[in-house]
């Protein structure tokens, strides 16, 4: 592929307005020793993609001179070339992968991923369903298994779990995985998504714009053993009365106040805790598990909308708006 050009959307911080994306032709990337080159079929966007772009623009001077900043890390497609050290994959293999966080690469026709962050995609898992999984699915998986202590096979004591913003990319997977783990699930979302979130398995659903929803009060009076908190703007004082004695609030987007609460709760050895979560994918283990669950029809990807690569700015704008129901997919 050396020397071949591809269509890509590069982030151009100098463009005014909300979008900042520009359609260009750039060279197809070359996989290094441990990487695979993937002909992309679908890419899903995450809030991380646009939030990180200000940082990426700052990091620009540190990146390789000709390396374009192309948003998007979560992809599905077909391997077309492999680095000399790659053992697990060969051209023609269908995969789901996480591209390098910087410079990304998802909003283009080809991307390179480390072999360690690439997993096989069986025919039962569509490109769009697979592309939805990496960041959102792994975050939900990590919150529930590592932080909330849930076993996804349902063994272990039953837990009460609250998932906020259950209609979003992370929340939809969190509800489904928590149910697989045998939890009693309370969820919050907007009124228009209550039926959808119930259909994912939530036992009780609160409209976040009602007083009970804003107070996060379980209709059945349960206290939560863990909260997977997938939105912002809710203070610790709202969570605390709703947590069980040793309950943990897992904050995916902790601000300064949350970090301070976390420190205070640790220093005072409080039973109720706030745990900030930061996903840093290191290997393919949990992604293999998620792909397998989709294959077995135990987990599904709710798709908010599909966009062509040529109109990727519509997907980007939707992601920035923060009102997606499930995952936003760009198809190449
Ligand atoms: N720390 C990490 O490693 C990590 C990893 C992944 C994601 N995150 C963060 O986690 C957050 C969630 O990510 P995501 O991909 O799930 O976002 P998303 O898909 O953009 O979430 C959108 C959904 O959130 C709902 N929502 C917004 N405010 C709400 C509220 N106050 N209560 C209940 N629902 C609300 C919206 O419903 P309406 O349209 O009805 O308002 C919409 O359906 C983001 O801040 C993201 O940056 C962090």
Short mmCIF file of N, CA and C and ligand atoms in Angstrom, two decimals, residues 47-48 51 135 139 165 167-171 188-190 192-193 208-209 230-231 252-253 277-279 322-326, ligand 1:
data_model
loop_
_atom_site.label_atom_id
_atom_site.label_comp_id
_atom_site.label_asym_id
_atom_site.label_seq_id
_atom_site.Cartn_x
_atom_site.Cartn_y
_atom_site.Cartn_z
N UNK A 47 -17.22 10.31 23.05
CA UNK A 47 -16.96 11.68 23.49
C UNK A 47 -15.46 11.95 23.65
N UNK A 48 -14.73 10.89 24.03
CA UNK A 48 -13.27 11.03 24.17
C UNK A 48 -12.64 11.61 22.90
N UNK A 51 -13.19 15.32 22.87
CA UNK A 51 -12.61 15.96 24.07
C UNK A 51 -11.10 15.96 24.00
N UNK A 135 -14.15 1.22 23.22
CA UNK A 135 -14.05 2.12 24.39
C UNK A 135 -15.29 2.01 25.28
N UNK A 139 -15.20 0.07 28.88
CA UNK A 139 -15.38 0.91 30.07
C UNK A 139 -16.47 0.32 30.96
N UNK A 165 -27.25 7.77 32.71
CA UNK A 165 -27.14 7.94 31.25
C UNK A 165 -27.09 6.56 30.57
N UNK A 167 -28.86 5.39 28.36
CA UNK A 167 -29.15 5.41 26.92
C UNK A 167 -27.91 5.74 26.09
N UNK A 168 -26.81 6.10 26.74
CA UNK A 168 -25.60 6.49 26.01
C UNK A 168 -24.75 5.29 25.62
N UNK A 169 -23.63 5.57 24.99
CA UNK A 169 -22.75 4.51 24.49
C UNK A 169 -22.29 3.57 25.59
N UNK A 170 -21.79 4.09 26.70
CA UNK A 170 -21.31 3.24 27.79
C UNK A 170 -22.49 2.65 28.55
N UNK A 171 -23.49 3.51 28.83
CA UNK A 171 -24.62 3.08 29.67
C UNK A 171 -25.37 1.89 29.11
N UNK A 188 -30.92 5.54 34.73
CA UNK A 188 -31.50 6.85 34.41
C UNK A 188 -31.31 7.13 32.93
N UNK A 189 -32.28 7.83 32.36
CA UNK A 189 -32.19 8.29 30.96
C UNK A 189 -33.30 9.31 30.76
N UNK A 190 -33.37 9.90 29.56
CA UNK A 190 -34.45 10.81 29.25
C UNK A 190 -35.74 10.04 28.98
N UNK A 192 -37.73 9.83 26.55
CA UNK A 192 -37.89 9.18 25.24
C UNK A 192 -37.20 7.82 25.18
N UNK A 193 -36.28 7.54 26.10
CA UNK A 193 -35.53 6.29 26.03
C UNK A 193 -35.89 5.27 27.12
N UNK A 208 -34.36 11.28 34.07
CA UNK A 208 -33.45 12.14 34.83
C UNK A 208 -33.94 13.58 34.97
N UNK A 209 -35.00 13.93 34.21
CA UNK A 209 -35.50 15.30 34.33
C UNK A 209 -36.63 15.41 35.36
N UNK A 230 -22.29 7.66 34.16
CA UNK A 230 -21.91 7.93 32.76
C UNK A 230 -22.28 9.32 32.30
N UNK A 231 -22.55 10.23 33.23
CA UNK A 231 -22.79 11.60 32.81
C UNK A 231 -22.08 12.55 33.77
N UNK A 252 -16.91 8.21 35.59
CA UNK A 252 -16.19 8.11 34.31
C UNK A 252 -15.65 9.46 33.86
N UNK A 253 -16.20 10.53 34.39
CA UNK A 253 -15.75 11.87 33.97
C UNK A 253 -15.51 12.73 35.21
N UNK A 277 -12.53 6.45 37.17
CA UNK A 277 -12.10 5.37 36.27
C UNK A 277 -11.48 5.97 35.02
N UNK A 278 -10.36 5.43 34.61
CA UNK A 278 -9.74 5.83 33.35
C UNK A 278 -9.38 4.57 32.59
N UNK A 279 -10.02 4.35 31.46
CA UNK A 279 -9.74 3.16 30.66
C UNK A 279 -8.45 3.35 29.87
N UNK A 322 -24.00 15.31 22.50
CA UNK A 322 -24.17 14.53 23.74
C UNK A 322 -25.56 13.95 23.93
N UNK A 323 -26.34 13.80 22.86
CA UNK A 323 -27.70 13.25 23.02
C UNK A 323 -27.92 11.99 22.18
N UNK A 324 -26.87 11.26 21.94
CA UNK A 324 -27.02 10.03 21.16
C UNK A 324 -27.71 8.96 22.01
N UNK A 325 -28.48 8.11 21.33
CA UNK A 325 -29.05 6.93 21.97
C UNK A 325 -28.25 5.75 21.44
N UNK A 326 -27.27 5.31 22.21
CA UNK A 326 -26.37 4.25 21.74
C UNK A 326 -25.20 4.83 20.98
N1 LIG B 1 -12.99 7.49 31.95
C1 LIG B 1 -13.03 6.76 30.84
O1 LIG B 1 -12.13 5.96 30.57
C2 LIG B 1 -14.22 6.93 29.93
C3 LIG B 1 -14.47 5.99 28.92
C4 LIG B 1 -15.61 6.14 28.12
C5 LIG B 1 -16.46 7.24 28.32
N2 LIG B 1 -16.14 8.16 29.29
C6 LIG B 1 -17.04 9.31 29.55
O2 LIG B 1 -18.27 8.79 29.98
C7 LIG B 1 -19.32 9.65 29.59
C8 LIG B 1 -20.39 8.83 28.85
O3 LIG B 1 -19.87 8.39 27.59
P1 LIG B 1 -20.89 7.88 26.48
O4 LIG B 1 -20.11 7.42 25.33
O5 LIG B 1 -21.87 6.94 27.11
O6 LIG B 1 -21.66 9.26 26.15
P2 LIG B 1 -22.85 9.52 25.19
O7 LIG B 1 -23.15 8.31 24.37
O8 LIG B 1 -22.58 10.80 24.47
O9 LIG B 1 -24.11 9.79 26.17
C9 LIG B 1 -25.25 10.35 25.63
C10 LIG B 1 -26.48 9.95 26.44
O10 LIG B 1 -26.42 10.50 27.76
C11 LIG B 1 -27.75 10.86 28.15
N3 LIG B 1 -27.67 11.85 29.21
C12 LIG B 1 -27.08 13.06 29.17
N4 LIG B 1 -27.17 13.68 30.37
C13 LIG B 1 -27.84 12.83 31.18
C14 LIG B 1 -28.25 12.88 32.55
N5 LIG B 1 -27.97 13.93 33.33
N6 LIG B 1 -28.88 11.81 33.08
C15 LIG B 1 -29.16 10.71 32.31
N7 LIG B 1 -28.81 10.61 31.00
C16 LIG B 1 -28.16 11.65 30.45
C17 LIG B 1 -28.34 11.41 26.87
O11 LIG B 1 -29.76 11.33 26.97
P3 LIG B 1 -30.68 12.57 26.44
O12 LIG B 1 -30.40 12.70 24.99
O13 LIG B 1 -32.06 12.13 26.76
O14 LIG B 1 -30.23 13.79 27.21
C18 LIG B 1 -27.76 10.48 25.81
O15 LIG B 1 -28.61 9.38 25.49
C19 LIG B 1 -18.67 10.76 28.73
O16 LIG B 1 -18.46 11.88 29.56
C20 LIG B 1 -17.35 10.14 28.32
O17 LIG B 1 -16.36 11.12 28.06
C21 LIG B 1 -15.06 8.02 30.08
#
